[in-house]
Short mmCIF file of C-alpha atoms and ligand atoms in Angstrom, two decimals:
data_model
loop_
_atom_site.label_atom_id
_atom_site.label_comp_id
_atom_site.label_asym_id
_atom_site.label_seq_id
_atom_site.Cartn_x
_atom_site.Cartn_y
_atom_site.Cartn_z
CA UNK O 1 -15.76 -16.09 20.31
CA UNK O 2 -12.44 -14.16 20.27
CA UNK O 3 -12.98 -9.68 20.47
CA UNK O 4 -12.45 -8.29 16.41
CA UNK O 5 -8.68 -7.01 17.26
CA UNK O 6 -7.55 -3.62 15.14
CA UNK O 7 -4.31 -4.04 12.43
CA UNK O 8 -1.18 -2.23 11.94
CA UNK O 9 1.43 -1.41 9.22
CA UNK O 10 3.52 1.41 8.78
CA UNK O 11 4.11 3.32 5.52
CA UNK O 12 7.20 4.71 5.02
CA UNK O 13 8.50 7.06 2.61
CA UNK O 14 11.55 8.61 4.47
CA UNK O 15 12.39 12.08 2.76
CA UNK O 16 8.64 12.62 1.89
CA UNK O 17 5.88 11.32 -0.66
CA UNK O 18 3.95 13.30 -2.22
CA UNK O 19 2.61 16.00 -0.12
CA UNK O 20 5.48 16.21 1.82
CA UNK O 21 8.27 17.20 -0.73
CA UNK O 22 10.20 19.61 2.72
CA UNK O 23 9.61 16.15 4.28
CA UNK O 24 13.57 15.64 4.37
CA UNK O 25 14.48 19.49 6.20
CA UNK O 26 13.36 17.49 9.28
CA UNK O 27 17.48 17.36 11.59
CA UNK O 28 15.53 13.98 12.22
CA UNK O 29 15.54 12.29 9.27
CA UNK O 30 18.97 11.71 7.71
CA UNK O 31 19.10 13.59 3.86
CA UNK O 32 19.48 9.86 2.60
CA UNK O 33 16.78 7.92 4.24
CA UNK O 34 14.56 6.44 1.35
CA UNK O 35 18.61 4.40 -0.09
CA UNK O 36 20.09 4.18 3.70
CA UNK O 37 19.45 0.75 4.76
CA UNK O 38 19.77 1.44 8.13
CA UNK O 39 16.94 4.47 8.82
CA UNK O 40 14.91 1.86 7.16
CA UNK O 41 15.49 -0.95 9.86
CA UNK O 42 15.38 1.45 12.40
CA UNK O 43 11.82 2.93 11.33
CA UNK O 44 10.90 -1.06 11.26
CA UNK O 45 11.53 -2.70 15.13
CA UNK O 46 10.35 0.22 15.95
CA UNK O 47 7.22 -0.99 13.77
CA UNK O 48 8.18 -4.74 15.42
CA UNK O 49 8.43 -3.36 18.65
CA UNK O 50 5.22 -2.22 19.10
CA UNK O 51 4.17 -5.07 17.33
CA UNK O 52 2.60 -4.06 14.17
CA UNK O 53 1.81 -6.27 11.56
CA UNK O 54 3.87 -4.46 8.66
CA UNK O 55 5.25 -2.58 6.64
CA UNK O 56 4.33 -1.83 3.10
CA UNK O 57 6.49 -0.11 0.76
CA UNK O 58 5.30 2.40 -1.21
CA UNK O 59 6.60 2.15 -5.03
CA UNK O 60 6.77 3.32 -8.87
CA UNK O 61 9.07 4.29 -11.93
CA UNK O 62 8.49 7.11 -14.05
CA UNK O 63 9.33 9.64 -12.33
CA UNK O 64 9.87 13.64 -13.34
CA UNK O 65 12.35 16.27 -11.88
CA UNK O 66 8.50 17.48 -9.99
CA UNK O 67 8.46 13.48 -8.54
CA UNK O 68 8.08 13.58 -4.37
CA UNK O 69 11.94 13.48 -2.81
CA UNK O 70 11.64 9.91 -2.32
CA UNK O 71 10.84 9.35 -6.06
CA UNK O 72 13.53 10.90 -6.96
CA UNK O 73 15.63 8.16 -5.05
CA UNK O 74 15.31 5.09 -3.45
CA UNK O 75 14.97 1.38 -2.75
CA UNK O 76 13.68 -1.23 -4.83
CA UNK O 77 10.28 -2.99 -2.55
CA UNK O 78 11.83 -6.89 -3.07
CA UNK O 79 15.95 -5.77 -2.20
CA UNK O 80 14.69 -4.47 0.64
CA UNK O 81 12.53 -5.87 2.16
CA UNK O 82 15.32 -9.14 2.21
CA UNK O 83 17.29 -6.87 3.93
CA UNK O 84 14.36 -6.29 6.27
CA UNK O 85 13.53 -10.15 6.83
CA UNK O 86 16.84 -10.78 7.79
CA UNK O 87 16.52 -7.77 10.71
CA UNK O 88 13.81 -7.81 12.40
CA UNK O 89 12.14 -11.54 13.47
CA UNK O 90 8.01 -11.03 13.74
CA UNK O 91 7.06 -7.99 11.18
CA UNK O 92 5.15 -8.33 7.52
CA UNK O 93 7.24 -7.19 4.64
CA UNK O 94 4.07 -6.01 2.08
CA UNK O 95 6.03 -4.82 -1.90
CA UNK O 96 4.89 -3.12 -4.22
CA UNK O 97 4.88 -4.36 -7.11
CA UNK O 98 3.18 -4.17 -10.40
CA UNK O 99 1.37 -6.48 -12.76
CA UNK O 100 2.00 -4.26 -16.08
CA UNK O 101 6.19 -4.36 -16.25
CA UNK O 102 6.75 -7.90 -13.92
CA UNK O 103 6.92 -11.15 -16.24
CA UNK O 104 4.57 -13.21 -13.89
CA UNK O 105 7.12 -16.16 -13.15
CA UNK O 106 9.97 -13.53 -12.50
CA UNK O 107 7.41 -11.58 -9.79
CA UNK O 108 5.83 -15.22 -8.83
CA UNK O 109 10.18 -16.23 -7.74
CA UNK O 110 10.77 -13.59 -6.71
CA UNK O 111 8.00 -13.05 -4.31
CA UNK O 112 8.17 -17.38 -2.85
CA UNK O 113 11.86 -16.02 -2.35
CA UNK O 114 11.26 -13.76 0.03
CA UNK O 115 8.67 -14.68 1.80
CA UNK O 116 10.80 -18.11 2.57
CA UNK O 117 13.99 -15.49 3.49
CA UNK O 118 11.24 -13.95 6.92
CA UNK O 119 9.65 -17.28 6.98
CA UNK O 120 6.03 -16.83 6.19
CA UNK O 121 6.23 -12.77 6.39
CA UNK O 122 5.80 -11.54 2.09
CA UNK O 123 3.09 -9.38 1.36
CA UNK O 124 2.48 -8.13 -2.28
CA UNK O 125 0.87 -4.76 -2.87
CA UNK O 126 -1.04 -5.69 -6.35
CA UNK O 127 -0.82 -2.94 -8.32
CA UNK O 128 -1.13 -1.43 -11.88
CA UNK O 129 0.59 1.19 -12.53
CA UNK O 130 -0.52 4.60 -12.25
CA UNK O 131 1.83 6.24 -14.14
CA UNK O 132 1.63 6.21 -17.49
CA UNK O 133 5.53 7.02 -18.63
CA UNK O 134 7.03 3.52 -17.58
CA UNK O 135 5.13 2.67 -20.44
CA UNK O 136 8.87 4.51 -21.83
CA UNK O 137 10.59 2.82 -19.61
CA UNK O 138 9.66 -0.72 -20.51
CA UNK O 139 9.66 -0.31 -24.91
CA UNK O 140 6.74 0.79 -25.24
CA UNK O 141 5.05 3.44 -26.86
CA UNK O 142 1.16 3.74 -24.53
CA UNK O 143 1.03 2.43 -20.67
CA UNK O 144 -2.13 -0.33 -21.57
CA UNK O 145 -5.17 1.21 -21.16
CA UNK O 146 -7.97 0.70 -17.75
CA UNK O 147 -9.83 -2.91 -19.86
CA UNK O 148 -6.21 -4.57 -20.62
CA UNK O 149 -4.35 -3.75 -17.48
CA UNK O 150 -7.24 -5.10 -15.24
CA UNK O 151 -7.65 -8.54 -17.46
CA UNK O 152 -4.76 -8.46 -17.45
CA UNK O 153 -3.91 -8.51 -12.82
CA UNK O 154 -6.81 -11.06 -12.64
CA UNK O 155 -5.03 -13.12 -15.34
CA UNK O 156 -1.25 -12.60 -13.33
CA UNK O 157 -3.02 -13.12 -9.69
CA UNK O 158 -4.79 -16.46 -11.60
CA UNK O 159 -1.67 -17.91 -12.74
CA UNK O 160 1.47 -16.35 -9.81
CA UNK O 161 -1.31 -18.93 -7.49
CA UNK O 162 -0.89 -22.04 -9.23
CA UNK O 163 3.26 -21.32 -9.89
CA UNK O 164 2.82 -21.16 -5.88
CA UNK O 165 1.17 -24.24 -5.59
CA UNK O 166 3.39 -26.77 -7.81
CA UNK O 167 4.76 -28.34 -5.15
CA UNK O 168 2.99 -29.81 -2.90
CA UNK O 169 3.29 -29.77 0.53
CA UNK O 170 5.48 -32.94 1.77
CA UNK O 171 6.87 -33.04 -2.14
CA UNK O 172 10.56 -32.56 -1.19
CA UNK O 173 11.02 -35.58 0.09
CA UNK O 174 15.14 -34.44 1.58
CA UNK O 175 14.64 -38.57 3.05
CA UNK O 176 18.97 -39.18 3.64
CA UNK O 177 18.16 -43.40 4.28
CA UNK O 178 15.54 -44.00 1.39
CA UNK O 179 18.12 -41.77 -1.26
CA UNK O 180 14.55 -39.42 -2.27
CA UNK O 181 14.40 -35.76 -2.53
CA UNK O 182 11.70 -35.03 -4.36
CA UNK O 183 8.16 -37.41 -4.56
CA UNK O 184 7.82 -37.12 -8.38
CA UNK O 185 4.04 -37.47 -8.13
CA UNK O 186 3.25 -34.28 -5.73
CA UNK O 187 5.40 -31.51 -8.41
CA UNK O 188 2.72 -30.37 -10.48
CA UNK O 189 3.44 -27.88 -14.12
CA UNK O 190 0.70 -25.25 -14.82
CA UNK O 191 0.22 -25.47 -18.51
CA UNK O 192 -1.85 -21.85 -18.15
CA UNK O 193 -2.62 -20.57 -21.69
CA UNK O 194 -4.81 -17.63 -21.31
CA UNK O 195 -5.45 -14.37 -23.54
CA UNK O 196 -1.73 -12.38 -22.11
CA UNK O 197 -0.06 -14.87 -20.21
CA UNK O 198 1.93 -18.72 -21.66
CA UNK O 199 3.36 -19.89 -18.09
CA UNK O 200 4.07 -23.80 -18.48
CA UNK O 201 5.79 -24.20 -14.31
CA UNK O 202 6.62 -25.35 -12.40
CA UNK O 203 8.47 -23.27 -10.89
CA UNK O 204 11.04 -23.59 -9.19
CA UNK O 205 10.41 -22.79 -5.55
CA UNK O 206 8.56 -24.45 -2.76
CA UNK O 207 5.72 -23.12 -0.39
CA UNK O 208 7.02 -20.77 3.29
CA UNK O 209 5.31 -21.51 6.35
CA UNK O 210 1.86 -19.23 5.63
CA UNK O 211 1.58 -20.91 2.04
CA UNK O 212 1.87 -17.74 0.37
CA UNK O 213 2.42 -14.70 0.38
CA UNK O 214 -0.12 -12.03 1.18
CA UNK O 215 -1.77 -10.34 -1.06
CA UNK O 216 -3.27 -6.77 -1.00
CA UNK O 217 -4.75 -4.27 -3.08
CA UNK O 218 -4.94 -0.91 -3.75
CA UNK O 219 -7.08 -0.26 -7.49
CA UNK O 220 -10.36 2.28 -5.96
CA UNK O 221 -11.70 2.12 -10.33
CA UNK O 222 -14.55 -0.33 -10.52
CA UNK O 223 -12.00 -2.45 -12.24
CA UNK O 224 -9.81 -2.23 -8.53
CA UNK O 225 -12.61 -2.92 -6.19
CA UNK O 226 -13.20 -6.15 -7.70
CA UNK O 227 -10.13 -7.25 -8.74
CA UNK O 228 -9.04 -7.03 -4.76
CA UNK O 229 -12.57 -8.66 -3.55
CA UNK O 230 -12.48 -11.65 -5.63
CA UNK O 231 -9.02 -12.43 -5.32
CA UNK O 232 -6.83 -9.92 -2.60
CA UNK O 233 -5.99 -10.58 0.81
CA UNK O 234 -6.51 -6.82 2.41
CA UNK O 235 -7.75 -3.65 0.70
CA UNK O 236 -5.57 -0.69 1.35
CA UNK O 237 -6.90 3.25 0.71
CA UNK O 238 -7.76 6.53 1.68
CA UNK O 239 -10.41 7.67 4.20
CA UNK O 240 -11.59 10.92 4.50
CA UNK O 241 -13.94 11.30 6.91
CA UNK O 242 -15.08 6.90 8.94
CA UNK O 243 -18.45 8.23 6.21
CA UNK O 244 -16.13 7.79 3.40
CA UNK O 245 -14.67 5.44 5.56
CA UNK O 246 -17.42 3.21 6.89
CA UNK O 247 -19.18 2.91 2.79
CA UNK O 248 -15.62 1.70 1.11
CA UNK O 249 -15.69 -0.82 4.05
CA UNK O 250 -18.78 -2.22 2.89
CA UNK O 251 -19.07 -1.49 -0.26
CA UNK O 252 -15.51 -4.19 -0.02
CA UNK O 253 -17.53 -5.78 1.57
CA UNK O 254 -20.30 -6.52 -0.09
CA UNK O 255 -17.82 -7.21 -3.39
CA UNK O 256 -17.12 -9.61 -1.76
CA UNK O 257 -19.33 -12.06 -0.46
CA UNK O 258 -21.02 -12.04 -3.50
CA UNK O 259 -17.69 -13.54 -4.79
CA UNK O 260 -18.52 -16.12 -2.48
CA UNK O 261 -16.19 -15.20 0.07
CA UNK O 262 -16.05 -14.82 3.94
CA UNK O 263 -15.71 -10.93 3.86
CA UNK O 264 -14.13 -10.69 7.59
CA UNK O 265 -11.30 -12.58 5.42
CA UNK O 266 -10.92 -9.34 4.07
CA UNK O 267 -8.59 -6.03 5.91
CA UNK O 268 -9.51 -3.11 4.78
CA UNK O 269 -6.38 -1.07 5.73
CA UNK O 270 -6.55 2.61 4.27
CA UNK O 271 -3.68 5.01 5.18
CA UNK O 272 -3.41 7.73 7.42
CA UNK O 273 -0.70 10.68 8.32
CA UNK O 274 -1.31 10.70 12.36
CA UNK O 275 -1.04 13.93 14.39
CA UNK O 276 -0.56 13.85 18.35
CA UNK O 277 0.17 16.90 20.07
CA UNK O 278 0.33 17.62 23.81
CA UNK O 279 -3.49 18.96 23.89
CA UNK O 280 -5.81 18.85 20.94
CA UNK O 281 -5.38 22.59 19.61
CA UNK O 282 -1.85 21.48 20.28
CA UNK O 283 -1.74 18.76 17.76
CA UNK O 284 -3.49 21.19 14.99
CA UNK O 285 -0.55 23.34 15.69
CA UNK O 286 1.59 21.13 14.51
CA UNK O 287 -0.52 19.62 12.13
CA UNK O 288 -0.82 23.58 11.03
CA UNK O 289 2.93 23.68 11.07
CA UNK O 290 3.72 20.79 9.35
CA UNK O 291 0.95 21.28 6.68
CA UNK O 292 3.31 25.25 6.07
CA UNK O 293 6.99 23.65 6.04
CA UNK O 294 6.49 20.52 4.30
CA UNK O 295 5.26 21.94 1.06
CA UNK O 296 5.21 25.35 -0.90
CA UNK O 297 2.30 26.41 -3.20
CA UNK O 298 4.78 25.82 -6.19
CA UNK O 299 5.70 22.34 -5.18
CA UNK O 300 2.24 21.11 -4.93
CA UNK O 301 1.28 22.37 -8.26
CA UNK O 302 3.99 20.70 -9.63
CA UNK O 303 3.48 17.21 -7.87
CA UNK O 304 -0.45 17.76 -9.19
CA UNK O 305 0.60 16.72 -12.58
CA UNK O 306 0.67 12.91 -11.12
CA UNK O 307 -2.64 11.76 -11.36
CA UNK O 308 -2.88 13.40 -14.49
CA UNK O 309 -0.40 11.52 -16.22
CA UNK O 310 2.24 14.63 -15.09
CA UNK O 311 0.73 16.75 -17.74
CA UNK O 312 1.58 20.04 -17.25
CA UNK O 313 0.38 22.82 -14.91
CA UNK O 314 1.94 25.84 -14.57
CA UNK O 315 1.01 26.68 -18.13
CA UNK O 316 -2.66 27.06 -16.43
CA UNK O 317 -4.19 30.51 -14.97
CA UNK O 318 -4.49 30.22 -11.80
CA UNK O 319 -6.91 32.01 -10.92
CA UNK O 320 -9.34 30.57 -13.82
CA UNK O 321 -11.96 27.95 -13.90
CA UNK O 322 -9.85 24.22 -13.14
CA UNK O 323 -9.42 23.13 -16.16
CA UNK O 324 -11.72 19.92 -16.57
CA UNK O 325 -10.33 19.17 -20.14
CA UNK O 326 -7.13 17.74 -18.83
CA UNK O 327 -9.11 15.32 -17.62
CA UNK O 328 -8.45 13.89 -21.05
CA UNK O 329 -3.98 13.50 -20.00
CA UNK O 330 -5.37 11.06 -16.73
CA UNK O 331 -7.03 8.83 -19.51
CA UNK O 332 -4.48 6.20 -18.86
CA UNK O 333 -2.90 7.64 -15.13
CA UNK O 334 -4.30 7.21 -11.78
CA UNK O 335 -7.94 7.72 -13.40
CA UNK O 336 -9.90 7.51 -10.46
CA UNK O 337 -8.63 9.75 -9.22
CA UNK O 338 -7.97 12.21 -11.77
CA UNK O 339 -11.46 11.59 -12.36
CA UNK O 340 -12.55 13.07 -8.65
CA UNK O 341 -11.22 15.35 -8.75
CA UNK O 342 -12.21 17.62 -11.88
CA UNK O 343 -15.71 16.34 -10.06
CA UNK O 344 -14.60 17.80 -7.08
CA UNK O 345 -13.72 21.10 -9.07
CA UNK O 346 -16.00 22.00 -11.12
CA UNK O 347 -18.65 21.07 -9.14
CA UNK O 348 -18.21 23.64 -6.89
CA UNK O 349 -16.33 25.66 -9.21
CA UNK O 350 -12.83 25.98 -7.87
CA UNK O 351 -9.78 27.98 -10.20
CA UNK O 352 -7.25 26.02 -10.09
CA UNK O 353 -6.09 27.67 -7.38
CA UNK O 354 -8.82 26.27 -5.45
CA UNK O 355 -8.18 22.87 -6.83
CA UNK O 356 -4.58 22.90 -5.41
CA UNK O 357 -5.48 23.20 -2.50
CA UNK O 358 -8.18 21.14 -1.31
CA UNK O 359 -6.27 18.54 -2.30
CA UNK O 360 -3.34 19.78 -0.08
CA UNK O 361 -6.19 20.04 2.22
CA UNK O 362 -5.89 16.28 1.70
CA UNK O 363 -3.25 15.12 3.10
CA UNK O 364 -3.62 16.22 6.11
CA UNK O 365 -5.46 12.70 8.26
CA UNK O 366 -9.19 12.95 10.54
CA UNK O 367 -6.62 12.17 13.75
CA UNK O 368 -5.05 15.05 15.60
CA UNK O 369 -5.51 15.09 18.66
CA UNK O 370 -3.52 13.81 22.10
CA UNK O 371 -2.91 10.67 22.38
CA UNK O 372 -6.42 10.25 24.02
CA UNK O 373 -8.05 12.05 21.67
CA UNK O 374 -6.57 9.87 19.11
CA UNK O 375 -6.89 6.36 20.72
CA UNK O 376 -10.89 7.11 20.67
CA UNK O 377 -11.07 8.22 16.97
CA UNK O 378 -8.85 5.24 16.49
CA UNK O 379 -11.65 2.45 18.64
CA UNK O 380 -14.69 4.96 16.62
CA UNK O 381 -13.75 4.27 13.30
CA UNK O 382 -12.70 0.07 13.95
CA UNK O 383 -16.18 -0.22 15.74
CA UNK O 384 -17.90 1.53 13.56
CA UNK O 385 -16.76 -0.43 11.02
CA UNK O 386 -14.33 1.56 8.67
CA UNK O 387 -11.54 0.10 8.86
CA UNK O 388 -10.35 -3.17 9.80
CA UNK O 389 -6.40 -1.81 10.92
CA UNK O 390 -4.56 1.81 9.48
CA UNK O 391 -1.50 1.98 7.52
CA UNK O 392 0.46 4.74 9.77
CA UNK O 393 2.80 7.52 7.25
CA UNK O 394 5.07 7.67 9.59
CA UNK O 395 5.60 11.31 8.42
CA UNK O 396 8.23 13.44 10.97
CA UNK O 397 10.06 10.56 13.09
CA UNK O 398 9.03 12.28 16.32
CA UNK O 399 5.62 11.82 15.57
CA UNK O 400 5.29 8.50 14.88
CA UNK O 401 7.04 7.88 17.70
CA UNK O 402 4.94 9.42 20.18
CA UNK O 403 2.05 6.97 17.62
CA UNK O 404 4.02 3.67 19.33
CA UNK O 405 4.61 5.29 22.73
CA UNK O 406 0.88 7.38 23.67
CA UNK O 407 -1.11 5.92 21.17
CA UNK O 408 -0.03 2.03 21.19
CA UNK O 409 -0.85 1.51 25.21
CA UNK O 410 -3.56 3.37 25.13
CA UNK O 411 -5.07 0.77 21.82
CA UNK O 412 -4.47 -1.62 24.29
CA UNK O 413 -4.91 -0.65 26.89
CA UNK O 414 -8.96 -0.30 25.15
CA UNK O 415 -8.20 -4.28 23.79
CA UNK O 416 -7.88 -3.47 20.65
CA UNK O 417 -4.41 -4.51 19.64
CA UNK O 418 -2.56 -7.31 20.53
CA UNK O 419 0.39 -7.00 23.63
CA UNK O 420 2.10 -10.45 21.54
CA UNK O 421 2.43 -10.85 18.21
CA UNK O 422 -0.54 -14.06 17.92
CA UNK O 423 1.61 -15.86 15.15
CA UNK O 424 5.52 -15.61 13.43
CA UNK O 425 3.81 -15.51 9.86
CA UNK O 426 1.65 -12.29 8.60
CA UNK O 427 -0.81 -14.17 7.11
CA UNK O 428 -1.75 -15.66 10.91
CA UNK O 429 -1.03 -12.41 12.24
CA UNK O 430 -3.65 -10.96 10.13
CA UNK O 431 -5.70 -13.38 11.40
CA UNK O 432 -6.24 -14.80 8.07
CA UNK O 433 -7.26 -18.06 6.60
CA UNK O 434 -4.02 -19.87 4.96
CA UNK O 435 -4.26 -20.92 0.90
CA UNK O 436 -6.15 -23.53 -0.44
CA UNK O 437 -2.74 -26.96 -0.92
CA UNK O 438 -3.88 -27.39 -4.54
CA UNK O 439 -4.61 -24.92 -7.16
C1 LIG R 1 -3.74 3.58 -0.92
C2 LIG R 1 -3.31 3.08 -2.30
C3 LIG R 1 -1.68 2.42 -2.50
C4 LIG R 1 -1.98 2.95 -3.62
N1 LIG R 1 0.21 2.72 -3.70
C5 LIG R 1 0.38 2.43 -5.15
C6 LIG R 1 2.42 2.19 -5.68
O1 LIG R 1 3.23 2.22 -4.38
N2 LIG R 1 2.07 1.87 -6.78
C7 LIG R 1 1.91 2.11 -7.50
O2 LIG R 1 1.54 2.74 -8.59
N3 LIG R 1 -0.38 2.51 -7.11
C8 LIG R 1 -0.26 2.71 -6.57
N4 LIG R 1 -1.74 2.63 -5.96
C9 LIG R 1 -2.49 3.62 -7.17
C10 LIG R 1 -3.37 1.71 -7.23
O3 LIG R 1 -2.38 0.94 -7.16
C11 LIG R 1 -3.87 2.36 -9.29
O4 LIG R 1 -2.31 1.74 -10.39
C12 LIG R 1 -3.96 3.40 -9.31
O5 LIG R 1 -5.02 4.31 -8.02
C13 LIG R 1 -4.47 3.76 -10.75
O6 LIG R 1 -5.68 2.58 -11.16
P1 LIG R 1 -7.18 2.94 -10.54
O7 LIG R 1 -9.05 4.07 -10.71
O8 LIG R 1 -8.21 1.74 -10.50
O9 LIG R 1 -7.34 3.15 -8.57
C14 LIG R 1 -2.14 2.92 -4.94
C15 LIG R 1 -3.64 3.33 -4.39
C16 LIG R 1 -3.89 3.55 -3.05
C17 LIG R 1 -5.10 3.28 -3.09
#
């Protein structure tokens, strides 16, 4: 039996995502990084040279003036990943696409195209959209409620996977001698009629070398966890402590087993900002400096409303008890996150100011130290089954360089991480079984 191997992903939020309003002031980051294809190619090639499994592109489709800089002006994921596909050869290409504001036929087709362009490296981060304001960009007065969001998502996955199985392998004969292009017995219509979708099929594109794109999932609610455990190949999440990571890991693997799945075929990948210094104290100083520089309190206050449907928290007294009634505004938004924050604020008697500071602290990850310390901590979490791998937030370019050049070799020396890609497909590199050939 081969030793369990750590998986590594790269998360890029160019000029700065949540918590990083001022990251673009770093002279190493082009001020247009989030729309600059040359910058993306450069950083993704760095990750590929370090043998990373994948790059993960986050997305949403609603902005306000308080949105993080990367969100204000960024490339659409599938367009971006198609360009990255021809500039790289092995790294997996995972894009966030919502089941709430896309039609399944169109999305199945676009992802299958990326899968063929990349020769089997496409992945789909299935989200249901947390930014409720997106509704207004798609002709709806209100975002779907949770039950509908996840009801659609479950059915959506069935439809998309069904469409991806329209052609059996070998259906496209393309034999010039016999003049046979298609074996008609191996092309299947879908004829799906469900509660939310009605799709006839078949899809007009064949399968890729990895069978079909790898499914990632990132919802944290009960419904989100169930969706992930039932249909996903891999889960994106967050973890602040090893205990939290272990609890989430055990819960998701347990849910997968209850759905009759092999728990090892579900890869758990929390995301972290990692801070590396020459010594542990140096790293802590870098982390403190980044925390001070990357976002002011006022910027954090503006951004804080996002989980609560972009509710304006500037209207409240900062030093009065946290306004718990604001949770009402999160009902169709990032409710799980908003509820957790509200519960903590109430339980600990936080003011709004305390709560903002608490959330700012959440952005500082648990991996801080010299390269040796960070590698040892990653090994401890991995071996303690707090994760199967991690998504490394690229953050400041000098830090990402230190991770690839100093921490990755230490993980390789420990026998935890590959020195060569095992496969040319994302599914193969993640060690995932191939999908069934027919629905
Ligand atoms: C690690 C992680 C990454 C996520 N990335 C995105 C994203 O890029 N776009 C998005 O709309 N939602 C994203 N989400 C949000 C979820 O998909 C979901 O919509 C949100 O968490 C609210 O649903 P929930 O209450 O089921 O978690 C992410 C969540 C997590 C935990």
